[in-house]
mmCIF file of C-alpha atoms in Angstrom:
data_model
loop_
_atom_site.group_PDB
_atom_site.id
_atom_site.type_symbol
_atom_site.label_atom_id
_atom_site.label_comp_id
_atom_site.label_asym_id
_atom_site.label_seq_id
_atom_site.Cartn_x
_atom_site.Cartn_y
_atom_site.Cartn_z
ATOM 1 C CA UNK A 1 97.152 -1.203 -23.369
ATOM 2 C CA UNK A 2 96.823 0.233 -20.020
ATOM 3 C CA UNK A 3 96.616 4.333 -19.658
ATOM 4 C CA UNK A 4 99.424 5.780 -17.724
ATOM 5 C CA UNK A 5 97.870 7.003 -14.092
ATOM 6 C CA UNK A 6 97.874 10.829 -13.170
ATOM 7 C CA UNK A 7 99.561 11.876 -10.603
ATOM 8 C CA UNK A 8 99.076 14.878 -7.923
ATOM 9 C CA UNK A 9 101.314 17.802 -7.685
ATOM 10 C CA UNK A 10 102.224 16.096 -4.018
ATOM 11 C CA UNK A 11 103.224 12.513 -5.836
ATOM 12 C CA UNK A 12 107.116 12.715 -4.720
ATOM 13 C CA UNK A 13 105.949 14.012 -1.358
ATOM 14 C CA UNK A 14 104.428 10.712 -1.224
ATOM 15 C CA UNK A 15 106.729 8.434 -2.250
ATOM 16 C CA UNK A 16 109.096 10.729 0.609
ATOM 17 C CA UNK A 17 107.200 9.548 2.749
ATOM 18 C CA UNK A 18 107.205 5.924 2.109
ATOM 19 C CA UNK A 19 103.510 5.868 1.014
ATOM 20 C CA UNK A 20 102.445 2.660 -0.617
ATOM 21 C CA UNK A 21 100.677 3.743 -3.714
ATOM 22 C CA UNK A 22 97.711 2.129 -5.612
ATOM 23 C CA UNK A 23 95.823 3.034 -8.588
ATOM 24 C CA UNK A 24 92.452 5.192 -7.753
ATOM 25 C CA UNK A 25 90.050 6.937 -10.147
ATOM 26 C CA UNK A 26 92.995 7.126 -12.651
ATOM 27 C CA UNK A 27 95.490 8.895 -10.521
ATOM 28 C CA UNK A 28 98.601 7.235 -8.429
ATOM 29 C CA UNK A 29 97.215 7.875 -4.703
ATOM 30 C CA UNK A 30 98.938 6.827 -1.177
ATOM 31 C CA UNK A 31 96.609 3.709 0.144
ATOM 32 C CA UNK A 32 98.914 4.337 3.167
ATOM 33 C CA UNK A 33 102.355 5.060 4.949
ATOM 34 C CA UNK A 34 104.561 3.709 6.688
ATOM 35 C CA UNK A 35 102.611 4.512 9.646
ATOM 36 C CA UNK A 36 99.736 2.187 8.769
ATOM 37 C CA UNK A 37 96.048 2.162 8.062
ATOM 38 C CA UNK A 38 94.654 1.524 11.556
ATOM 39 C CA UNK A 39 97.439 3.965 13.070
ATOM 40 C CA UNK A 40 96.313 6.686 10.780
ATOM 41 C CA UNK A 41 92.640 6.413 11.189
ATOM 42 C CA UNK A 42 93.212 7.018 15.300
ATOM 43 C CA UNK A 43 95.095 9.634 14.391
ATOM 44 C CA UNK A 44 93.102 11.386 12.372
ATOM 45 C CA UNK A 45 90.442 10.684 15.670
ATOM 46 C CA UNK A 46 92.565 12.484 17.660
ATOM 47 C CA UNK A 47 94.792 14.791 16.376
ATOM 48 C CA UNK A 48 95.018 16.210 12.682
ATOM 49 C CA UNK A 49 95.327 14.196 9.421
ATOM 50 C CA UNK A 50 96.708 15.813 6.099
ATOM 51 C CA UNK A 51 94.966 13.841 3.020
ATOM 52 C CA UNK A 52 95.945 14.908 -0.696
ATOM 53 C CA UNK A 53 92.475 15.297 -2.351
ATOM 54 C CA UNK A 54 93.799 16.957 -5.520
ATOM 55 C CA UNK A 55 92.361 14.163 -7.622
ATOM 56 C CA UNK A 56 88.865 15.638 -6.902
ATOM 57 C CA UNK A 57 87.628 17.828 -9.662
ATOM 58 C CA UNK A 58 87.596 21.697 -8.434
ATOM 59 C CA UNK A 59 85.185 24.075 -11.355
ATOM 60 C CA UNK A 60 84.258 27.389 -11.118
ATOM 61 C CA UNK A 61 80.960 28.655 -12.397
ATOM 62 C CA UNK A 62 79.874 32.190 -13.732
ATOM 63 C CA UNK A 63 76.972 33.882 -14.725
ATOM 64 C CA UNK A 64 75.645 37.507 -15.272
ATOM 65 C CA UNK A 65 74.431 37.504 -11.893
ATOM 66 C CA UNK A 66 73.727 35.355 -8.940
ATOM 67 C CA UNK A 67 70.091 34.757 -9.554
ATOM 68 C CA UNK A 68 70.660 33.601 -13.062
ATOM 69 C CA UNK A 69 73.498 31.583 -12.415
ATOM 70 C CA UNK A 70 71.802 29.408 -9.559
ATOM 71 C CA UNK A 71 68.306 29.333 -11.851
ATOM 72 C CA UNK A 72 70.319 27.529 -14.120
ATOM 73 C CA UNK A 73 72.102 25.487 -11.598
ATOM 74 C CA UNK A 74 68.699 24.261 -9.958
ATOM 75 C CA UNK A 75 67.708 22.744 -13.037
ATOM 76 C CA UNK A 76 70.342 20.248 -12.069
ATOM 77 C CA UNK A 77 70.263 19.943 -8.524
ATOM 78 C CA UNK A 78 67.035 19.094 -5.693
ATOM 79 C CA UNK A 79 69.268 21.987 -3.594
ATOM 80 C CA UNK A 80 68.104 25.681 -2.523
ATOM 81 C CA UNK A 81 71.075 27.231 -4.602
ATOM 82 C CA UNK A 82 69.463 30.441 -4.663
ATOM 83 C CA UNK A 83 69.286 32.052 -1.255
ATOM 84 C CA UNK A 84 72.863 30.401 -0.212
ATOM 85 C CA UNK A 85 74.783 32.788 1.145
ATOM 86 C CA UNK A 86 78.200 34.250 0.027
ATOM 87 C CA UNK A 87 81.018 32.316 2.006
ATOM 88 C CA UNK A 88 78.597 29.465 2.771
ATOM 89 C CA UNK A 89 78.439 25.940 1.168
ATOM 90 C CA UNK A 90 76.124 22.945 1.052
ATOM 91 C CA UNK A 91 76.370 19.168 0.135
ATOM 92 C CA UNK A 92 74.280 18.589 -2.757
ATOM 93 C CA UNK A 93 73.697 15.935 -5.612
ATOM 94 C CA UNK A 94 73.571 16.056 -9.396
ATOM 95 C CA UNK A 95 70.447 14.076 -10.617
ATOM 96 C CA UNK A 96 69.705 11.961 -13.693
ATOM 97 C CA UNK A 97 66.147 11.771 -15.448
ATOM 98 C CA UNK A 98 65.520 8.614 -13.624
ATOM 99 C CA UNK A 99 65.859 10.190 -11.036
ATOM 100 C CA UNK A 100 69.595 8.195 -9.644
ATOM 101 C CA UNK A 101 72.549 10.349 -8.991
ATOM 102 C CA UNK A 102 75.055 10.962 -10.969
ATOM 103 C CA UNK A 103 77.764 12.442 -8.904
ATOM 104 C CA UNK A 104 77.307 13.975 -4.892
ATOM 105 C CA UNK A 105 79.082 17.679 -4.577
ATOM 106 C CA UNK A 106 79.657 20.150 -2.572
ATOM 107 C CA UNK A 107 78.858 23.813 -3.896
ATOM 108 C CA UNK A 108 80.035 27.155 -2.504
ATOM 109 C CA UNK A 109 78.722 30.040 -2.427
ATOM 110 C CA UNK A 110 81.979 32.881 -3.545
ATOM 111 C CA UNK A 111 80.399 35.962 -3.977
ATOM 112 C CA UNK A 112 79.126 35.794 -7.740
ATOM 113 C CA UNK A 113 80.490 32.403 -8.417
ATOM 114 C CA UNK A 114 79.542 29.114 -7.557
ATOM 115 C CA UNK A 115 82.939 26.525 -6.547
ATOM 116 C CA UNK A 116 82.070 23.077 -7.057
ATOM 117 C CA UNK A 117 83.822 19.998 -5.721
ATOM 118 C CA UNK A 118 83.376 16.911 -7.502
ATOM 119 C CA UNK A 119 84.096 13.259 -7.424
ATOM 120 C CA UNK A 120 87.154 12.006 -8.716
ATOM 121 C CA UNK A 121 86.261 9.170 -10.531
ATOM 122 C CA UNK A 122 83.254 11.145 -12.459
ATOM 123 C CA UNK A 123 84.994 14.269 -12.642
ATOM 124 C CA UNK A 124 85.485 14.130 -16.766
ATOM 125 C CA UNK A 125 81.609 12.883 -16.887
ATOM 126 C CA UNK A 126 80.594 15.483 -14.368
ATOM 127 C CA UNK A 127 82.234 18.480 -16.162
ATOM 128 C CA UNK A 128 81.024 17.150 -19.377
ATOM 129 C CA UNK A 129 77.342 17.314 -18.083
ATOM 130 C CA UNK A 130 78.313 21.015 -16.735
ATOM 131 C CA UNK A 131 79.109 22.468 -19.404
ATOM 132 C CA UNK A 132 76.664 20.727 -22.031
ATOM 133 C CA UNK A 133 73.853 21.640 -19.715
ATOM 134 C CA UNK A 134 74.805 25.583 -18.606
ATOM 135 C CA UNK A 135 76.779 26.726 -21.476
ATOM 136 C CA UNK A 136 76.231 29.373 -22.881
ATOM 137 C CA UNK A 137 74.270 30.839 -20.442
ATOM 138 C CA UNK A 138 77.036 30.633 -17.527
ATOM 139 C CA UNK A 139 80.774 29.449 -18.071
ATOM 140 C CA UNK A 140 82.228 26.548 -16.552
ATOM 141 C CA UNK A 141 85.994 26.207 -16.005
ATOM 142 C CA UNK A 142 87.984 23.902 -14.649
ATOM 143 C CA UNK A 143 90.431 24.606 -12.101
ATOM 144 C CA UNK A 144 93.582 22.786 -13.378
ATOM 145 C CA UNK A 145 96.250 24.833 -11.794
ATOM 146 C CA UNK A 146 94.624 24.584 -8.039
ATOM 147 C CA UNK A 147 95.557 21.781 -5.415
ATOM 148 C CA UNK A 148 93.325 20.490 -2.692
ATOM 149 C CA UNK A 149 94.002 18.822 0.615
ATOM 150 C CA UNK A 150 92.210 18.175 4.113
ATOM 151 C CA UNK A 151 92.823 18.276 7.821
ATOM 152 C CA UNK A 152 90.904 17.045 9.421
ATOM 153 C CA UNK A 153 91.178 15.970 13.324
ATOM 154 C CA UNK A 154 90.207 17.795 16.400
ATOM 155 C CA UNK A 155 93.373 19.725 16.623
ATOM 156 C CA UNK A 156 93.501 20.479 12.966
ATOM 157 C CA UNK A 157 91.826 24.349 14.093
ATOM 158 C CA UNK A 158 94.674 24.787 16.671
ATOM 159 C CA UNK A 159 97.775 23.980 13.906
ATOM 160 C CA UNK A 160 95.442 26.225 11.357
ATOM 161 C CA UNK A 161 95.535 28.766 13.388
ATOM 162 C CA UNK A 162 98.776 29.535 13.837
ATOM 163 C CA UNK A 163 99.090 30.388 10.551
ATOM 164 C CA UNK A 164 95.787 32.667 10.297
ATOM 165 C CA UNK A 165 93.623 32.932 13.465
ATOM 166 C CA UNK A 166 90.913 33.840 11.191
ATOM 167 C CA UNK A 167 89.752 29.839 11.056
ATOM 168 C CA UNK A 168 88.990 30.109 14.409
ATOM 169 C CA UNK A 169 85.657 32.033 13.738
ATOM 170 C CA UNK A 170 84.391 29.425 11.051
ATOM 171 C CA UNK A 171 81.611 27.557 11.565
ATOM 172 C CA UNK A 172 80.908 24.385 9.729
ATOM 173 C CA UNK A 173 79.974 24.890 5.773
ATOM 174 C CA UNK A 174 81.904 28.069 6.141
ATOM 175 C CA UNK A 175 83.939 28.940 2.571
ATOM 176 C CA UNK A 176 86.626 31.981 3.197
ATOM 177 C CA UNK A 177 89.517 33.466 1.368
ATOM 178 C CA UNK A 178 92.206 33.903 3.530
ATOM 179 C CA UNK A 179 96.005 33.574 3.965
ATOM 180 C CA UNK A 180 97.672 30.755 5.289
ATOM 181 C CA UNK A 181 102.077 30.847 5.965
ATOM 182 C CA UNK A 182 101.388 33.557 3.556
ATOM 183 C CA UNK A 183 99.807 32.045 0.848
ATOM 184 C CA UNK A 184 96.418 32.705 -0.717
ATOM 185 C CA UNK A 185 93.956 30.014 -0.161
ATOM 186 C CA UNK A 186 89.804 29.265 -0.352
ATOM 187 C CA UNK A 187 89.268 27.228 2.684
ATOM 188 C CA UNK A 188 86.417 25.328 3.973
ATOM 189 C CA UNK A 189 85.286 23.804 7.694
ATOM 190 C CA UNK A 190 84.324 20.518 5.888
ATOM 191 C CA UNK A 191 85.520 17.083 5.461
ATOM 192 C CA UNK A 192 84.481 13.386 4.325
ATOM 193 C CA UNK A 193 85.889 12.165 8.166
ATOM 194 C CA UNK A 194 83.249 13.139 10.309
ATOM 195 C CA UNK A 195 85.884 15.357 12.592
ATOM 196 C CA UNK A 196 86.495 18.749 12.524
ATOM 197 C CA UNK A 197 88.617 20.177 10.042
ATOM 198 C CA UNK A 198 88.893 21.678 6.833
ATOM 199 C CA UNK A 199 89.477 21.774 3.307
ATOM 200 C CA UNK A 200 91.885 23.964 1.707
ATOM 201 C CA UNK A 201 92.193 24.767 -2.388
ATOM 202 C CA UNK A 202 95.243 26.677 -3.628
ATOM 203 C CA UNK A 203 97.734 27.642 -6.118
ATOM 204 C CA UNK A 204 99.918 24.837 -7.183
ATOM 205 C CA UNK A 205 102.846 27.286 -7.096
ATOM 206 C CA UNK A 206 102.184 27.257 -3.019
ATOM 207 C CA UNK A 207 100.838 24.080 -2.375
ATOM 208 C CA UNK A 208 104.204 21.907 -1.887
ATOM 209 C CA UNK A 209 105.070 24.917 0.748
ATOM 210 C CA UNK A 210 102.233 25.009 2.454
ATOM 211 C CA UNK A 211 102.170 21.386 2.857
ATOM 212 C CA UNK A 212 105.697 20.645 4.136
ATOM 213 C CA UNK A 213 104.929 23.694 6.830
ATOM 214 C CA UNK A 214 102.054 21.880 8.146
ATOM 215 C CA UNK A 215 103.179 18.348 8.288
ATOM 216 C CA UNK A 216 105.971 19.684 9.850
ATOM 217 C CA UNK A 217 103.802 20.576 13.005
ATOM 218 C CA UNK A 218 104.213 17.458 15.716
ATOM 219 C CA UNK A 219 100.628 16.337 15.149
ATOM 220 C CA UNK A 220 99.865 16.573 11.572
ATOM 221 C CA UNK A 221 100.561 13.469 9.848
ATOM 222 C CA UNK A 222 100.094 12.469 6.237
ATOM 223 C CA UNK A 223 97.281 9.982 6.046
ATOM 224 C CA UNK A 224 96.206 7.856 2.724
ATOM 225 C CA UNK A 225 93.413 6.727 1.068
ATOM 226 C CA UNK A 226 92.890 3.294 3.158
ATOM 227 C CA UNK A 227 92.392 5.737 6.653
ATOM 228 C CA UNK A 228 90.315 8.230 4.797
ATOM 229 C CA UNK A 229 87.735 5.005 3.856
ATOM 230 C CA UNK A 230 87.355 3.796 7.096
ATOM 231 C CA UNK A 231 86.836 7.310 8.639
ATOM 232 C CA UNK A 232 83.858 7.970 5.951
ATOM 233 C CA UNK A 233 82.499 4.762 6.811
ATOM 234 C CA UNK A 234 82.191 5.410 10.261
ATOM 235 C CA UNK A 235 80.395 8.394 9.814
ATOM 236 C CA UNK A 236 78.466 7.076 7.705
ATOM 237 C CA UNK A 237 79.149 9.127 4.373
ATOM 238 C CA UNK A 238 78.579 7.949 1.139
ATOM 239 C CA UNK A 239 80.827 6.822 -1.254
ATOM 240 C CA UNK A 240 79.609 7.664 -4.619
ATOM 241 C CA UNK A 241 80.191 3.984 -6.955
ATOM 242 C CA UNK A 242 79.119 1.881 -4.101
ATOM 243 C CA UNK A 243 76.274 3.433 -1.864
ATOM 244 C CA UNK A 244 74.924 5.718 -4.558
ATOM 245 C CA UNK A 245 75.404 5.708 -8.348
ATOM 246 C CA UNK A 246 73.004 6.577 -11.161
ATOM 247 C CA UNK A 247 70.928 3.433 -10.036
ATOM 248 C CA UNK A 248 69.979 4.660 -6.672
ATOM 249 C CA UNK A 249 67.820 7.663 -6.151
ATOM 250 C CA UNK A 250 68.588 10.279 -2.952
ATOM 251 C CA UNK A 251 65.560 9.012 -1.004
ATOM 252 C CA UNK A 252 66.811 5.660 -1.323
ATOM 253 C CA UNK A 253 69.833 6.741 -0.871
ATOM 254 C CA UNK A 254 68.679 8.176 3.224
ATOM 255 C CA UNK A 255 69.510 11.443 1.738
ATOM 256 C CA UNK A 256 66.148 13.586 1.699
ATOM 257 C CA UNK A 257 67.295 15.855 4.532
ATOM 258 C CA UNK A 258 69.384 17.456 1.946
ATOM 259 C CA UNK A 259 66.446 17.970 -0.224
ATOM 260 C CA UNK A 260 64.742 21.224 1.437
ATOM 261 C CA UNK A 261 60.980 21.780 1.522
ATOM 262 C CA UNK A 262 61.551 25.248 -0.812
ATOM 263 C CA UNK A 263 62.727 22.476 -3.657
ATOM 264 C CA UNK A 264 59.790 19.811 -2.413
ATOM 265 C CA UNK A 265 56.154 19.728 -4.577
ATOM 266 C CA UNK A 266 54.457 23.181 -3.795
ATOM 267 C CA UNK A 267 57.835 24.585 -2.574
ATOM 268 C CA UNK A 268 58.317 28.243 -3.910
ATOM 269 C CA UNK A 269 60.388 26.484 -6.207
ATOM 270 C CA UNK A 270 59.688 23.152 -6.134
ATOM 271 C CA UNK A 271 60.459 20.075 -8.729
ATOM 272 C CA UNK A 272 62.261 22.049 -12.089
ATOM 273 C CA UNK A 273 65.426 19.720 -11.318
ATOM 274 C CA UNK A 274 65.987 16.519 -13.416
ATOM 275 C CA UNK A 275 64.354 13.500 -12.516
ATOM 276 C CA UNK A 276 61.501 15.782 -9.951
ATOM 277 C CA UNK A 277 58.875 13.027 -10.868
ATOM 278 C CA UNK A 278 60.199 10.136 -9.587
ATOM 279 C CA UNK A 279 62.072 11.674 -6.570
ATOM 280 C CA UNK A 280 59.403 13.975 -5.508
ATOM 281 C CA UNK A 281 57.404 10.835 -5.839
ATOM 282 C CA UNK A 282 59.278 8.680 -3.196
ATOM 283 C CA UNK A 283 58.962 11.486 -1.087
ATOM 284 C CA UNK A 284 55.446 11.105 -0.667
ATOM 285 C CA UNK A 285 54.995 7.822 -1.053
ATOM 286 C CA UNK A 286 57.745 6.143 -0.117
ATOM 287 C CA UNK A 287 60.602 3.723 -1.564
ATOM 288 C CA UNK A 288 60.513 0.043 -1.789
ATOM 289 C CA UNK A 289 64.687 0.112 -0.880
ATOM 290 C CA UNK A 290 66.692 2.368 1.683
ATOM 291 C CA UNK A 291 70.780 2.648 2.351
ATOM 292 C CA UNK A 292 71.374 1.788 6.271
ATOM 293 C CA UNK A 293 74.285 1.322 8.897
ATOM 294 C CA UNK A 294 74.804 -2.824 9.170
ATOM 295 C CA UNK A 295 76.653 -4.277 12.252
ATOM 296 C CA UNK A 296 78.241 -7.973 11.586
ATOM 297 C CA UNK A 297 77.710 -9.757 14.821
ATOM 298 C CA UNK A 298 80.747 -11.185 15.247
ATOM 299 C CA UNK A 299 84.388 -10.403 14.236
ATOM 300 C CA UNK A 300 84.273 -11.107 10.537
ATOM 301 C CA UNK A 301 84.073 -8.167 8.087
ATOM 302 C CA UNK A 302 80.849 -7.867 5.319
ATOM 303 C CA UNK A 303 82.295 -5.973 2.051
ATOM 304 C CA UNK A 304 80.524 -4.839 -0.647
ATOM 305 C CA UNK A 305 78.921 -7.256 -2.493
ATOM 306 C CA UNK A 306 77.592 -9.711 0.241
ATOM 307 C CA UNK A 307 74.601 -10.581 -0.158
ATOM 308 C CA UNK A 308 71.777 -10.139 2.075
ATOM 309 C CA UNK A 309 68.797 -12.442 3.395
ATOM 310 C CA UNK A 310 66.098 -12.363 5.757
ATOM 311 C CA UNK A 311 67.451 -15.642 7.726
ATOM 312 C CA UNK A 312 69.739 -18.377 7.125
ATOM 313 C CA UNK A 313 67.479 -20.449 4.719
ATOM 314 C CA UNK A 314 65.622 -18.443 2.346
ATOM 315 C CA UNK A 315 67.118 -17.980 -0.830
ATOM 316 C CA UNK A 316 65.233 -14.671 -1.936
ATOM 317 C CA UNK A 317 67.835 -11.675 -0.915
ATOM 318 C CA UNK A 318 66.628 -8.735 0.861
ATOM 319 C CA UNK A 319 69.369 -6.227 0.058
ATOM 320 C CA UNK A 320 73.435 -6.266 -0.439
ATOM 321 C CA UNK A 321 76.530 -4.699 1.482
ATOM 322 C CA UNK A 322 77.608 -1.450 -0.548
ATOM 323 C CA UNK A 323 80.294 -0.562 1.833
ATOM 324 C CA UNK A 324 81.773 -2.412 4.729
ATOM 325 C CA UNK A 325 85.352 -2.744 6.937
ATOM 326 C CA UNK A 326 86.391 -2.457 9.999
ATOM 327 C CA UNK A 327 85.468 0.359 11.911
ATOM 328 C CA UNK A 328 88.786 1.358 14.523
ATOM 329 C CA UNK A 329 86.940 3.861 16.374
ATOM 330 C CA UNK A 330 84.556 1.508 17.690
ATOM 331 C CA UNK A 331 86.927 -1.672 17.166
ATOM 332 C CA UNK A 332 84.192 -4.003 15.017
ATOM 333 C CA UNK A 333 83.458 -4.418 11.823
ATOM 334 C CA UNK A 334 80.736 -1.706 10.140
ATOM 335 C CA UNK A 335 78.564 -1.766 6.779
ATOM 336 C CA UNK A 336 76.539 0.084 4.750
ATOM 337 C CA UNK A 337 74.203 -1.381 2.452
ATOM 338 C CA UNK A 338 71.178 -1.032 0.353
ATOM 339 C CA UNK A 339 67.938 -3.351 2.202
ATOM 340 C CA UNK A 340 64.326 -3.744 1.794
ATOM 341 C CA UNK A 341 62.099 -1.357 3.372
ATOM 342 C CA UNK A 342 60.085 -3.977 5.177
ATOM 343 C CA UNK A 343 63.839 -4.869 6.789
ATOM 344 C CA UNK A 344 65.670 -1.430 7.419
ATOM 345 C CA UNK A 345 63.838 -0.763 10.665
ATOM 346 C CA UNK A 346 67.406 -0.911 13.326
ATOM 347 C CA UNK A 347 67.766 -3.585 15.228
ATOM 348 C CA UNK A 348 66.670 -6.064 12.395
ATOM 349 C CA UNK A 349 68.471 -9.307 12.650
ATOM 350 C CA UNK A 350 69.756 -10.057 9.209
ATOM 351 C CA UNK A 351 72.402 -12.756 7.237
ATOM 352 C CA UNK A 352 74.785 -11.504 5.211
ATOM 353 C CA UNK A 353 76.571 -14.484 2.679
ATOM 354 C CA UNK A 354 80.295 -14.666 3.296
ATOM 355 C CA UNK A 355 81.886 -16.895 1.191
ATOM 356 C CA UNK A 356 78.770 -19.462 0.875
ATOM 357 C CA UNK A 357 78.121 -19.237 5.057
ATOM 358 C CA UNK A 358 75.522 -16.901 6.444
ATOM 359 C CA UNK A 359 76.772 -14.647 9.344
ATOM 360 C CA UNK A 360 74.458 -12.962 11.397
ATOM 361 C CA UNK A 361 74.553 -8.392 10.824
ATOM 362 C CA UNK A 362 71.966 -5.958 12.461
ATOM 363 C CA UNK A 363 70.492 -2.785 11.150
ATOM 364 C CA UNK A 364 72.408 -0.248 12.698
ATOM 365 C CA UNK A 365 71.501 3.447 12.879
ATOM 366 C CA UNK A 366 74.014 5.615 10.827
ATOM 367 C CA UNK A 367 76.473 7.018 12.118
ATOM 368 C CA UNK A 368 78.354 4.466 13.697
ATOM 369 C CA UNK A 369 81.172 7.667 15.274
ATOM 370 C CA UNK A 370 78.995 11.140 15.936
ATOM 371 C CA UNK A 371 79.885 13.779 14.192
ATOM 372 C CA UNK A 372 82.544 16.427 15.978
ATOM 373 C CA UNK A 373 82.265 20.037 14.021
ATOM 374 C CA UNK A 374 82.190 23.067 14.609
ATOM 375 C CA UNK A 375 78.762 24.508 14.477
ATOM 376 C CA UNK A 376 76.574 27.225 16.533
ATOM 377 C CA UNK A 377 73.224 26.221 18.014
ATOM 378 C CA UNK A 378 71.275 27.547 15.139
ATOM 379 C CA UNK A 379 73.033 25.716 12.187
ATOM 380 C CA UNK A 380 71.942 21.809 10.998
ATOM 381 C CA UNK A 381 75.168 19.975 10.796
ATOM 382 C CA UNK A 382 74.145 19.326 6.935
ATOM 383 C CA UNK A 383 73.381 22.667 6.665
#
């Protein structure tokens, strides 16, 4: 018998809006709208998209202090948790002890207390691990009575900002209380889209409100799951399931910038996070397997799950697609995928196995659309 699917506090709003729904991570989310997949990607490119993320777990953690709280909290992550700063957030990854991930975050930084965003499909696993792991010495709590959505889009600052000019002044990884159409919210300048924009958690008693008022502005539009994919995969963001899982550590994974050198061997406080061995390992001495950017050659698409090979012949693989669609921004089709070392170099010609024929794909430096955030001169866009 099949479990009944959750459902978002903005469900009807969907269904209003002539979303076509589809089952994801156990909740009923908008694929799309009437409006269309490819329509709603460009959209998003160039002007604001709304995207209901409440099926993303929110938690809140506490401590006696700071310093005690993100001691504990290192012993889970490869991040510098200590010395981030109050209102500021990082991207981050839970590890296992074989060193894979099980679940990429993001972490703020709210005075005292650390807000985590989590995955939606390993949110019950995550908060399981949480709370198994840091009780008793901090508390971990669920945030079931919060909403969370996203604008992102280049003029998703302008439409903000008419309700609070404050979100003007943020800078990218910025967390801030403030009020928007007169509502109390945590907002972030973040995003899975690679545009500007933000991410905004709040009360369910003001989210349907706040909502409505902002895709009533002329160019905020409502944009679904299938837009939000293809915008990620563009910018080459991972998609936790497919390009990293508890099989693939974050140095395989092309994620080691977000390991920094404080957390690295001799670090002031280096390793002391599960699974330090064998990542701190393939730090030094490399991995055997890497994630890159793949670019079929011609016009037809290479999902996850094709199979990769060094030419059209050999029947050893060399790697598989994790991720792959087409790309609208660019207007051909773009991959992600997991490779050889000896074959991630870009600009490797490569086959991928598309329904028993070979089709030629090149490595491809990530990302395929450049990043456009807000950020000053000083500050790594993954700070």
């Amino acid at each position: 018998m099949k479990s009944e699917l959750k459902t978002t506090p903005f469900n009807d709003l969907h269904i209003e809006n002539g979303a076509t729904m589809m089952a994801f991570a156990g909740y009923n989310m908008p694929l799309n709208y009437t409006f269309g997949i490819l329509k709603e990607h460009q959209h998003t490119r160039t002007q604001a998209g709304l995207f209901d993320i409440s099926h993303m777990g929110q938690v809140l953690i506490r401590s006696q202090s700071w310093s005690a709280l993100a001691q504990q909290f290192e012993k889970l992550v490869p991040q510098d948790v200590l010395n981030l700063a109050d209102g500021r957030q990082r991207y981050g990854f839970l590890t296992t002890d074989t060193g894979g991930i099980l679940d990429d975050i993001i972490f703020a930084r709210r005075k005292e207390t650390l807000f985590v965003v989590i995955n939606a499909a390993n949110k019950t696993v995550v908060i399981r691990h949480l709370r198994d792991q840091l009780q008793p010495a901090c508390c971990v709590s669920e945030c079931k009575d919060r909403a969370l959505i996203a604008l992102q889009g280049p003029k998703a600052e302008f439409e903000l900002s008419k309700m609070n000019q404050k979100v003007v002044g943020m800078q990218f990884m910025d967390n801030r209380s403030v009020e928007l159409n007169g509502m109390p919210v945590w907002i972030s300048r973040s995003g899975y889209t690679g545009e500007d924009g933000y991410e905004i958690s709040m009360p369910l008693d003001v989210s349907q409100s706040l909502v409505r008022a902002l895709i009533a502005r002329e160019s905020v539009q409502l944009i679904g799951l299938g837009a939000r994919d293809s915008l990620r995969l563009e910018a080459g963001f991972c998609l936790h399931g497919h390009d990293i899982d508890v099989d693939i550590s974050p140095v395989e994974a092309s994620l080691s910038w977000a390991i920094p050198k404080v957390r690295r061997k001799n670090g002031e406080r280096g390793g002391a996070f599960r699974g330090e061995s064998i990542i701190l390992g393939q730090l030094i001495n490399g991995v055997s397997r890497q994630r890159v950017g793949l670019m079929p050659n011609g016009r037809s698409l290479m999902r996850a799950g094709v199979t990769l090979y060094a030419n059209e012949k050999d029947c050893h693989s060399v790697g598989r697609i994790t991720s792959g669609g087409f790309g609208p921004t660019i207007e051909k089709p773009v991959a992600m995928g997991m490779v050889n070392t000896a074959y991630a170099k870009p600009g490797t010609g490569l086959f991928g196995d598309v329904r028993g024929k070979r089709l030629p794909v090149t490595v491809a430096t990530l990302p395929f659309v450049v990043a456009n955030i807000k950020r000053d001169q000083n500050q790594r866009i993954r700070s």
